[in-house]
Amino acid sequence: MSEKVLMKGNEAIAEAAMRAGCKLFFGYPITPQTDLSEYLAKQMPKRGGLMLQAESEVAAINMVLGASAAGERVMTSSSSPGVSLKSEGISYIVGSDIPCVIVNVQRGGPGLGGIQPAQSDYFQATKALGHGDMHIIVLAPANIQEMALLTGEAFDLADIYRTPVMILADGALGQMMEPVDFGAKPVRELPAKDWACNGHGHKRLRNIVNSLYIQPEELERLNIERFERYKKIEENEVKYEEYLTEDAEITLVAYGITARIARTAVKLARAEGIKAGLFRPITLYPFPKKQLFELADKTNRFLSVEMSMGQMVDDVKLAVEFKKPVTHYGRTGGVIPSPEEILDEIRRLRREI
Amino acid sequence: MKKTFFKSDRCKGCGLCVTACPKHIVELDKKTINAKGYHTAYCVDDDKCISCAFCAIMCPDAVITVVKEEKGK
Amino acid sequence: MINVFENPKALTDIASHYCPGCTHGIAHRLVAEAIDALDIEGQTIGVAPVGCAVFAYNYFNCDMVQAPHGRAPAVATGIKRANPDNFVFTYQGDGDLAAIGTAETIHAAARGENITVIFINNAIYGMTGGQMAPTSIPGQVTTTSPYGRKPEIQGFPLRISEMMATIDGVAYAERVALDNVKNVRRAKVAIQKAFEVQRDKKGFSIIELLSTCPTNWGVSPVTALDYVREKMIPYYPLGVYKDITASKKEASE
């Protein structure tokens, strides 16, 4: 039975996490994400879970490390500045090969920045979330249904590949309300957590969860092994959506809330006889490189639309390998672009073809 | 009768057992060194040993085990 | 033949990397003895710090988790909240606990986390080669206080056990020393008591162990013991700073 409920993005993530069996959440207040933890503070005690507010985001991510090392599904959420504080802990979690889910409800930056929605943490999430050779899976919902769906999938992906998985949303999606159906979630086969540190009970060898390897050859071996897992992720877990890209002369590339605005701009352009289309990455890592590379044979140029000074545009260029021109249009600091201003940019590019 | 047993390969010659022994019968063997290059501790006079295990209590490297004779019933 | 002294089972049979005479080795043994005494190796998870004891995960036979520098109390919180029936202890140095990890220490204590913190105070950063620590004593020469620690420049050391005693979530806080047999024996009792407090779910327990660092203090292991007695104990008085389990009569003695 479909269970349609009208819900805020932040709360949809929280509800989906509980339904995915997440019993532990460690957070810290920061706008625009806080109502996610407030929802859990109210709900979890009634449903056998625990929401604990830590003394800082640094402590929170390390509590996540502990609970994950103990074998539990665990989540934390924050917003841009808080995620910066968590980067060391996230790198340790990656280095320890243990799973968790991290939510970043982005806000304007850098610095204290602002509290309006933004997408200026793309580089941080996909390239520079922590020190060392590492990636984490990054999922970018564009609506409240996906906030719920992708959260459920994030827990599965985390357990399957033994890695942190990030839900990269933004303040708009966090605060918006839309109907959500929690029923539809694919079930995946999950590996046992025989590595967990939950007391050997004299029934198994002791487990060690650790990311320190003083011998370079051993650390290298583990990094190579991890990157083989990343290759599997890149082969099997890419997700994207295309809209009117079959005959598009100008293909917009946008994710999250911006993809919805870009979609309207595409419709407005089509109404004026301009063949525009939209390619929406849902997984930012693994980035849909192959699909964009193939699309480059059909379209004349790409326009990366982001709420930032241009970050994903670099990945589009790399994916397209410069077969076609790739430019960026965006607003930053928390300013949300309007469909009309994107349409103006499409018109300008159309004149250049 | 031997009451103290030293795992000499583990000894780092730190001397904490030497100063801890109330009978002053633990010394570092200056004549030999172990694989790590340390002069290792040993008991110079087992008969004087009262099995107090002070040496073992102060040993940071779990080198020493101590026994004592079972008193006749 | 009766065994008077043998090594605890919870201690692995691996030669430690610690410097000759470093009292980390004694502290490890005492923790392992407490785990044996309560027979909880199968339910215990230890959290190793970053510092000389970063390799602690090689020396205990229970499950071990290696935490980022200073974050062991937070990692321990996560482990304990995941499985409240497990025993969780952290093993941390003074840089780990009293510098970068101060907030984690205070707030784990304030939350009354049912964990046991083993705090090795040797007033110096050992692993990185002898820098000033938050517990370095005024006048103490280190590589980053080469002219001796000057409070007017580098401030004053922190007395952690006293601080912990002011926090309601703390059930047991004691400072001990490892400089002689009598004190080591007291330390053994204190550590076992801390694990018992955890077993009885009374709240946060912390044992501060005044320890030596012969290499970075630049003295022999035996002289280092004297340094603990002459310099550290006067600045860091030994004793039980908090014990909510003590009956009113005992506490007032």
CSV table of N, CA and C in Angstrom, one decimal, chain C residues 103-246:
chain,number,residue,atom,x,y,z
C,103,ALA,N,37.4,18.7,25.1
C,103,ALA,CA,35.9,18.8,25.0
C,103,ALA,C,35.3,17.4,25.0
C,104,GLU,N,35.9,16.5,24.3
C,104,GLU,CA,35.3,15.1,24.3
C,104,GLU,C,35.3,14.5,25.7
C,105,THR,N,36.5,14.8,26.4
C,105,THR,CA,36.6,14.2,27.7
C,105,THR,C,35.5,14.8,28.7
C,106,ILE,N,35.4,16.2,28.6
C,106,ILE,CA,34.5,16.8,29.6
C,106,ILE,C,33.0,16.4,29.2
C,107,HIS,N,32.7,16.4,27.9
C,107,HIS,CA,31.3,16.1,27.6
C,107,HIS,C,30.9,14.6,27.8
C,108,ALA,N,31.9,13.7,27.5
C,108,ALA,CA,31.6,12.3,27.8
C,108,ALA,C,31.3,12.2,29.3
C,109,ALA,N,32.1,12.9,30.1
C,109,ALA,CA,31.9,12.9,31.6
C,109,ALA,C,30.6,13.5,32.0
C,110,ALA,N,30.3,14.7,31.3
C,110,ALA,CA,29.0,15.4,31.7
C,110,ALA,C,27.8,14.5,31.3
C,111,ARG,N,28.0,13.7,30.3
C,111,ARG,CA,26.9,12.8,29.9
C,111,ARG,C,26.8,11.6,30.8
C,112,GLY,N,27.8,11.5,31.6
C,112,GLY,CA,27.9,10.3,32.5
C,112,GLY,C,28.0,9.0,31.7
C,113,GLU,N,28.7,9.1,30.6
C,113,GLU,CA,28.9,7.9,29.7
C,113,GLU,C,29.4,6.8,30.6
C,114,ASN,N,28.8,5.6,30.5
C,114,ASN,CA,29.3,4.5,31.3
C,114,ASN,C,30.5,3.8,30.6
C,115,ILE,N,31.6,4.6,30.6
C,115,ILE,CA,32.9,4.1,30.0
C,115,ILE,C,34.0,4.4,31.1
C,116,THR,N,35.1,3.7,30.9
C,116,THR,CA,36.2,3.9,31.7
C,116,THR,C,37.4,4.6,31.0
C,117,VAL,N,37.9,5.7,31.4
C,117,VAL,CA,39.0,6.4,30.7
C,117,VAL,C,40.3,6.2,31.5
C,118,ILE,N,41.2,5.6,30.8
C,118,ILE,CA,42.6,5.4,31.4
C,118,ILE,C,43.4,6.5,30.9
C,119,PHE,N,43.9,7.4,31.8
C,119,PHE,CA,44.5,8.7,31.3
C,119,PHE,C,46.0,8.7,31.8
C,120,ILE,N,46.9,8.5,30.8
C,120,ILE,CA,48.3,8.5,31.2
C,120,ILE,C,48.9,9.9,31.1
C,121,ASN,N,49.3,10.4,32.3
C,121,ASN,CA,49.8,11.8,32.4
C,121,ASN,C,51.3,11.7,32.6
C,122,ASN,N,52.1,11.9,31.5
C,122,ASN,CA,53.5,11.9,31.6
C,122,ASN,C,54.1,13.3,31.2
C,123,ALA,N,53.1,14.3,31.2
C,123,ALA,CA,53.5,15.7,31.1
C,123,ALA,C,54.4,16.0,29.8
C,124,ILE,N,54.2,15.2,28.8
C,124,ILE,CA,55.0,15.5,27.6
C,124,ILE,C,54.3,14.7,26.4
C,125,TYR,N,54.6,15.2,25.2
C,125,TYR,CA,54.1,14.5,24.0
C,125,TYR,C,55.3,13.5,23.6
C,126,GLY,N,55.0,12.2,23.8
C,126,GLY,CA,56.1,11.2,23.6
C,126,GLY,C,56.3,10.9,22.2
C,127,MET,N,55.2,10.4,21.5
C,127,MET,CA,55.3,9.9,20.1
C,127,MET,C,56.0,10.8,19.2
C,128,THR,N,55.7,12.1,19.4
C,128,THR,CA,56.2,13.1,18.4
C,128,THR,C,57.6,13.7,18.9
C,129,GLY,N,58.1,13.2,19.9
C,129,GLY,CA,59.4,13.5,20.3
C,129,GLY,C,59.7,14.6,21.4
C,130,GLY,N,58.8,14.7,22.3
C,130,GLY,CA,59.1,15.5,23.5
C,130,GLY,C,58.6,16.9,23.6
C,131,GLN,N,57.5,17.2,23.0
C,131,GLN,CA,57.0,18.6,23.1
C,131,GLN,C,56.2,18.8,24.4
C,132,MET,N,56.0,20.1,24.6
C,132,MET,CA,55.3,20.5,25.9
C,132,MET,C,53.8,19.9,25.8
C,133,ALA,N,53.3,19.5,26.9
C,133,ALA,CA,52.0,19.0,26.9
C,133,ALA,C,51.1,19.9,27.8
C,134,PRO,N,49.8,19.8,27.8
C,134,PRO,CA,48.9,20.6,28.6
C,134,PRO,C,49.2,20.3,30.1
C,135,THR,N,49.9,19.2,30.4
C,135,THR,CA,50.1,18.9,31.8
C,135,THR,C,51.6,19.1,32.1
C,136,SER,N,52.4,19.7,31.2
C,136,SER,CA,53.8,20.0,31.5
C,136,SER,C,53.8,21.0,32.6
C,137,ILE,N,54.8,20.7,33.6
C,137,ILE,CA,54.8,21.5,34.8
C,137,ILE,C,55.6,22.8,34.6
C,138,PRO,N,55.2,23.9,35.2
C,138,PRO,CA,55.9,25.2,35.0
C,138,PRO,C,57.4,24.9,35.2
C,139,GLY,N,58.2,25.4,34.3
C,139,GLY,CA,59.7,25.2,34.4
C,139,GLY,C,60.2,24.0,33.7
C,140,GLN,N,59.2,23.2,33.3
C,140,GLN,CA,59.6,21.9,32.6
C,140,GLN,C,60.2,22.2,31.2
C,141,VAL,N,61.4,21.7,30.9
C,141,VAL,CA,62.0,21.9,29.6
C,141,VAL,C,61.5,20.8,28.7
C,142,THR,N,61.0,21.3,27.5
C,142,THR,CA,60.6,20.3,26.5
C,142,THR,C,61.1,20.9,25.1
C,143,THR,N,60.9,20.2,24.0
C,143,THR,CA,61.3,20.7,22.8
C,143,THR,C,60.6,22.0,22.3
C,144,THR,N,59.3,22.2,22.9
C,144,THR,CA,58.6,23.4,22.5
C,144,THR,C,58.5,24.3,23.7
C,145,SER,N,59.2,24.0,24.8
C,145,SER,CA,59.4,25.0,25.9
C,145,SER,C,60.8,24.8,26.3
C,146,PRO,N,61.7,25.1,25.3
C,146,PRO,CA,63.2,24.9,25.6
C,146,PRO,C,63.7,25.6,26.7
C,147,TYR,N,63.1,26.8,27.1
C,147,TYR,CA,63.6,27.5,28.3
C,147,TYR,C,62.8,27.2,29.5
C,148,GLY,N,62.1,26.1,29.5
C,148,GLY,CA,61.3,25.8,30.6
C,148,GLY,C,59.9,26.4,30.4
C,149,ARG,N,58.8,25.7,30.8
C,149,ARG,CA,57.5,26.2,30.6
C,149,ARG,C,57.3,27.5,31.4
C,150,LYS,N,56.9,28.5,30.7
C,150,LYS,CA,56.7,29.8,31.4
C,150,LYS,C,55.2,30.1,31.4
C,151,PRO,N,54.5,30.1,32.6
C,151,PRO,CA,53.1,30.3,32.6
C,151,PRO,C,52.7,31.6,31.9
C,152,GLU,N,53.5,32.6,32.0
C,152,GLU,CA,53.1,33.9,31.4
C,152,GLU,C,53.1,33.8,29.9
C,153,ILE,N,53.8,32.8,29.4
C,153,ILE,CA,53.7,32.6,27.9
C,153,ILE,C,52.9,31.4,27.5
C,154,GLN,N,53.2,30.3,28.2
C,154,GLN,CA,52.5,29.0,27.8
C,154,GLN,C,51.4,28.6,28.7
C,155,GLY,N,51.1,29.5,29.7
C,155,GLY,CA,49.9,29.2,30.5
C,155,GLY,C,50.2,28.1,31.5
C,156,PHE,N,49.2,27.6,32.2
C,156,PHE,CA,49.4,26.7,33.3
C,156,PHE,C,48.8,25.3,32.9
C,157,PRO,N,49.4,24.2,33.6
C,157,PRO,CA,48.9,22.9,33.3
C,157,PRO,C,47.5,22.7,33.9
C,158,LEU,N,46.8,21.7,33.3
C,158,LEU,CA,45.5,21.3,33.7
C,158,LEU,C,45.5,20.2,34.7
C,159,ARG,N,44.7,20.3,35.8
C,159,ARG,CA,44.6,19.2,36.7
C,159,ARG,C,43.3,18.5,36.4
C,160,ILE,N,43.4,17.4,35.6
C,160,ILE,CA,42.2,16.8,35.1
C,160,ILE,C,41.3,16.1,36.1
C,161,SER,N,42.0,15.4,37.0
C,161,SER,CA,41.1,14.7,38.0
C,161,SER,C,40.3,15.6,38.9
C,162,GLU,N,40.9,16.8,39.2
C,162,GLU,CA,40.2,17.8,40.0
C,162,GLU,C,39.0,18.3,39.1
C,163,MET,N,39.3,18.6,37.9
C,163,MET,CA,38.2,19.1,37.0
C,163,MET,C,37.1,18.1,36.9
C,164,MET,N,37.5,16.8,36.7
C,164,MET,CA,36.5,15.8,36.6
C,164,MET,C,35.5,15.7,37.8
C,165,ALA,N,36.1,15.9,39.0
C,165,ALA,CA,35.4,15.8,40.2
C,165,ALA,C,34.2,16.8,40.3
C,166,THR,N,34.3,17.9,39.5
C,166,THR,CA,33.2,18.9,39.5
C,166,THR,C,32.1,18.5,38.6
C,167,ILE,N,32.2,17.4,37.9
C,167,ILE,CA,31.2,17.1,36.9
C,167,ILE,C,30.2,16.0,37.4
C,168,ASP,N,28.9,16.3,37.4
C,168,ASP,CA,28.0,15.4,38.0
C,168,ASP,C,28.0,14.0,37.4
C,169,GLY,N,28.2,13.9,36.0
C,169,GLY,CA,28.2,12.6,35.4
C,169,GLY,C,29.3,11.7,35.8
C,170,VAL,N,30.3,12.2,36.5
C,170,VAL,CA,31.5,11.4,36.9
C,170,VAL,C,31.1,10.6,38.2
C,171,ALA,N,31.3,9.3,38.1
C,171,ALA,CA,31.0,8.4,39.2
C,171,ALA,C,32.3,8.2,40.0
C,172,TYR,N,33.4,8.1,39.3
C,172,TYR,CA,34.7,7.7,40.0
C,172,TYR,C,35.8,8.4,39.3
C,173,ALA,N,36.6,9.2,40.0
C,173,ALA,CA,37.8,9.8,39.5
C,173,ALA,C,38.9,9.7,40.5
C,174,GLU,N,40.1,9.1,40.1
C,174,GLU,CA,41.2,9.0,41.0
C,174,GLU,C,42.5,9.2,40.3
C,175,ARG,N,43.4,9.8,41.0
C,175,ARG,CA,44.7,10.0,40.4
C,175,ARG,C,45.7,9.1,41.2
C,176,VAL,N,46.5,8.3,40.4
C,176,VAL,CA,47.4,7.4,41.0
C,176,VAL,C,48.8,7.7,40.3
C,177,ALA,N,49.8,6.9,40.7
C,177,ALA,CA,51.1,7.1,40.1
C,177,ALA,C,51.7,5.7,39.9
C,178,LEU,N,52.7,5.6,39.0
C,178,LEU,CA,53.3,4.3,38.7
C,178,LEU,C,54.8,4.3,39.1
C,179,ASP,N,55.1,5.2,40.1
C,179,ASP,CA,56.5,5.4,40.4
C,179,ASP,C,57.1,4.4,41.4
C,180,ASN,N,56.3,3.6,42.1
C,180,ASN,CA,56.9,2.6,42.9
C,180,ASN,C,55.8,1.5,43.2
C,181,VAL,N,56.2,0.4,43.8
C,181,VAL,CA,55.4,-0.8,43.9
C,181,VAL,C,54.1,-0.4,44.7
C,182,LYS,N,54.2,0.4,45.8
C,182,LYS,CA,53.0,0.7,46.6
C,182,LYS,C,52.0,1.4,45.7
C,183,ASN,N,52.5,2.4,44.9
C,183,ASN,CA,51.6,3.2,44.1
C,183,ASN,C,51.0,2.4,42.9
C,184,VAL,N,51.9,1.5,42.4
C,184,VAL,CA,51.4,0.6,41.3
C,184,VAL,C,50.2,-0.3,41.8
C,185,ARG,N,50.4,-0.7,43.0
C,185,ARG,CA,49.4,-1.6,43.6
C,185,ARG,C,48.1,-0.8,43.8
C,186,ARG,N,48.3,0.4,44.2
C,186,ARG,CA,47.1,1.3,44.4
C,186,ARG,C,46.4,1.5,43.0
C,187,ALA,N,47.2,1.7,42.0
C,187,ALA,CA,46.7,2.0,40.7
C,187,ALA,C,45.9,0.8,40.2
C,188,LYS,N,46.4,-0.4,40.5
C,188,LYS,CA,45.7,-1.6,40.1
C,188,LYS,C,44.3,-1.6,40.7
C,189,VAL,N,44.2,-1.3,42.0
C,189,VAL,CA,42.9,-1.3,42.7
C,189,VAL,C,42.0,-0.2,42.1
C,190,ALA,N,42.6,0.9,41.8
C,190,ALA,CA,41.8,2.1,41.2
C,190,ALA,C,41.2,1.7,39.9
C,191,ILE,N,42.0,1.0,39.0
C,191,ILE,CA,41.6,0.7,37.7
C,191,ILE,C,40.5,-0.3,37.7
C,192,GLN,N,40.7,-1.3,38.6
C,192,GLN,CA,39.6,-2.3,38.8
C,192,GLN,C,38.3,-1.7,39.3
C,193,LYS,N,38.5,-0.8,40.2
C,193,LYS,CA,37.3,-0.1,40.8
C,193,LYS,C,36.6,0.6,39.6
C,194,ALA,N,37.3,1.3,38.8
C,194,ALA,CA,36.7,2.0,37.6
C,194,ALA,C,35.9,1.1,36.8
C,195,PHE,N,36.4,-0.1,36.5
C,195,PHE,CA,35.7,-1.1,35.7
C,195,PHE,C,34.4,-1.6,36.4
C,196,GLU,N,34.6,-1.7,37.7
C,196,GLU,CA,33.4,-2.1,38.5
C,196,GLU,C,32.3,-1.0,38.5
C,197,VAL,N,32.7,0.2,38.6
C,197,VAL,CA,31.8,1.3,38.5
C,197,VAL,C,31.0,1.2,37.2
C,198,GLN,N,31.8,0.9,36.1
C,198,GLN,CA,31.1,0.8,34.8
C,198,GLN,C,30.2,-0.4,34.8
C,199,ARG,N,30.7,-1.5,35.4
C,199,ARG,CA,29.8,-2.7,35.4
C,199,ARG,C,28.5,-2.4,36.1
C,200,ASP,N,28.6,-1.6,37.2
C,200,ASP,CA,27.4,-1.3,38.0
C,200,ASP,C,26.6,-0.1,37.4
C,201,LYS,N,27.0,0.3,36.2
C,201,LYS,CA,26.3,1.3,35.4
C,201,LYS,C,26.1,2.6,36.3
C,202,LYS,N,27.2,3.0,37.0
C,202,LYS,CA,27.1,4.2,37.9
C,202,LYS,C,27.5,5.4,37.2
C,203,GLY,N,28.1,5.3,35.9
C,203,GLY,CA,28.5,6.5,35.2
C,203,GLY,C,29.9,6.5,34.8
C,204,PHE,N,30.4,7.7,34.5
C,204,PHE,CA,31.8,7.9,33.9
C,204,PHE,C,32.9,7.6,35.0
C,205,SER,N,33.9,6.9,34.6
C,205,SER,CA,35.0,6.7,35.5
C,205,SER,C,36.3,7.0,34.8
C,206,ILE,N,37.2,7.7,35.5
C,206,ILE,CA,38.5,8.1,34.9
C,206,ILE,C,39.6,7.9,36.0
C,207,ILE,N,40.7,7.2,35.5
C,207,ILE,CA,41.8,7.0,36.4
C,207,ILE,C,43.0,7.7,35.7
C,208,GLU,N,43.6,8.7,36.4
C,208,GLU,CA,44.8,9.5,35.9
C,208,GLU,C,46.0,8.8,36.5
C,209,LEU,N,46.9,8.4,35.6
C,209,LEU,CA,48.1,7.7,36.1
C,209,LEU,C,49.3,8.5,35.8
C,210,LEU,N,50.0,9.0,36.9
C,210,LEU,CA,51.2,9.8,36.6
C,210,LEU,C,52.3,8.8,36.2
C,211,SER,N,52.8,9.1,35.0
C,211,SER,CA,53.7,8.1,34.3
C,211,SER,C,55.0,8.8,33.9
C,212,THR,N,55.9,7.9,33.5
C,212,THR,CA,57.3,8.5,33.1
C,212,THR,C,57.4,8.5,31.6
C,213,CYS,N,58.4,9.3,31.1
C,213,CYS,CA,58.8,9.3,29.7
C,213,CYS,C,60.3,9.5,29.7
C,214,PRO,N,61.1,8.4,30.1
C,214,PRO,CA,62.5,8.5,30.2
C,214,PRO,C,63.2,9.2,29.0
C,215,THR,N,62.7,8.7,27.8
C,215,THR,CA,63.4,9.1,26.6
C,215,THR,C,63.3,10.6,26.4
C,216,ASN,N,62.0,11.1,26.5
C,216,ASN,CA,61.9,12.6,26.2
C,216,ASN,C,62.1,13.5,27.4
C,217,TRP,N,62.1,12.9,28.6
C,217,TRP,CA,62.5,13.7,29.8
C,217,TRP,C,64.1,13.7,29.8
C,218,GLY,N,64.7,12.8,29.1
C,218,GLY,CA,66.2,12.8,29.0
C,218,GLY,C,66.8,12.3,30.3
C,219,VAL,N,66.1,11.4,30.9
C,219,VAL,CA,66.7,10.8,32.2
C,219,VAL,C,66.6,9.3,32.1
C,220,SER,N,67.3,8.6,33.0
C,220,SER,CA,67.2,7.1,33.0
C,220,SER,C,65.8,6.7,33.5
C,221,PRO,N,65.4,5.5,33.2
C,221,PRO,CA,64.1,5.0,33.6
C,221,PRO,C,63.9,5.1,35.2
C,222,VAL,N,65.0,4.8,35.9
C,222,VAL,CA,64.9,4.8,37.4
C,222,VAL,C,64.8,6.3,37.9
C,223,THR,N,65.6,7.1,37.3
C,223,THR,CA,65.6,8.6,37.7
C,223,THR,C,64.2,9.1,37.4
C,224,ALA,N,63.6,8.7,36.3
C,224,ALA,CA,62.3,9.2,35.9
C,224,ALA,C,61.3,8.9,37.0
C,225,LEU,N,61.4,7.8,37.6
C,225,LEU,CA,60.5,7.5,38.7
C,225,LEU,C,60.6,8.5,39.8
C,226,ASP,N,61.9,8.9,40.1
C,226,ASP,CA,62.1,9.9,41.1
C,226,ASP,C,61.4,11.2,40.7
C,227,TYR,N,61.5,11.6,39.4
C,227,TYR,CA,61.0,12.8,38.9
C,227,TYR,C,59.5,12.8,39.2
C,228,VAL,N,58.8,11.7,39.0
C,228,VAL,CA,57.4,11.6,39.2
C,228,VAL,C,57.1,12.0,40.7
C,229,ARG,N,58.0,11.4,41.6
C,229,ARG,CA,57.7,11.6,43.0
C,229,ARG,C,58.0,13.0,43.4
C,230,GLU,N,59.2,13.5,42.9
C,230,GLU,CA,59.6,14.9,43.4
C,230,GLU,C,58.9,16.0,42.7
C,231,LYS,N,58.6,15.9,41.4
C,231,LYS,CA,58.1,17.0,40.7
C,231,LYS,C,56.6,16.9,40.4
C,232,MET,N,56.1,15.7,40.0
C,232,MET,CA,54.8,15.6,39.5
C,232,MET,C,53.8,15.4,40.6
C,233,ILE,N,54.1,14.6,41.6
C,233,ILE,CA,53.1,14.3,42.6
C,233,ILE,C,52.8,15.6,43.4
C,234,PRO,N,53.8,16.4,43.7
C,234,PRO,CA,53.4,17.7,44.4
C,234,PRO,C,52.5,18.5,43.6
C,235,TYR,N,52.6,18.5,42.3
C,235,TYR,CA,51.8,19.4,41.5
C,235,TYR,C,50.4,18.7,41.2
C,236,TYR,N,50.5,17.3,41.2
C,236,TYR,CA,49.3,16.5,40.9
C,236,TYR,C,49.1,15.6,42.1
C,237,PRO,N,48.5,16.1,43.2
C,237,PRO,CA,48.3,15.2,44.4
C,237,PRO,C,47.5,13.9,44.0
C,238,LEU,N,48.0,12.8,44.6
C,238,LEU,CA,47.3,11.6,44.4
C,238,LEU,C,46.0,11.5,45.2
C,239,GLY,N,45.1,10.6,44.8
C,239,GLY,CA,43.9,10.4,45.7
C,239,GLY,C,42.6,10.3,44.9
C,240,VAL,N,41.6,9.9,45.6
C,240,VAL,CA,40.3,9.7,45.0
C,240,VAL,C,39.6,11.1,45.0
C,241,TYR,N,39.3,11.6,43.9
C,241,TYR,CA,38.7,12.9,43.7
C,241,TYR,C,37.2,12.8,43.7
C,242,LYS,N,36.7,11.7,43.3
C,242,LYS,CA,35.2,11.5,43.3
C,242,LYS,C,34.9,10.1,43.4
C,243,ASP,N,33.9,9.7,44.2
C,243,ASP,CA,33.5,8.3,44.3
C,243,ASP,C,32.1,8.3,44.8
C,244,ILE,N,31.1,8.2,43.8
C,244,ILE,CA,29.8,8.3,44.3
C,244,ILE,C,29.3,7.0,44.9
C,245,THR,N,30.2,6.0,44.8
C,245,THR,CA,29.8,4.7,45.4
C,245,THR,C,30.2,4.6,46.9
C,246,ALA,N,31.1,5.6,47.3
C,246,ALA,CA,31.6,5.5,48.7
C,246,ALA,C,30.4,5.9,49.6
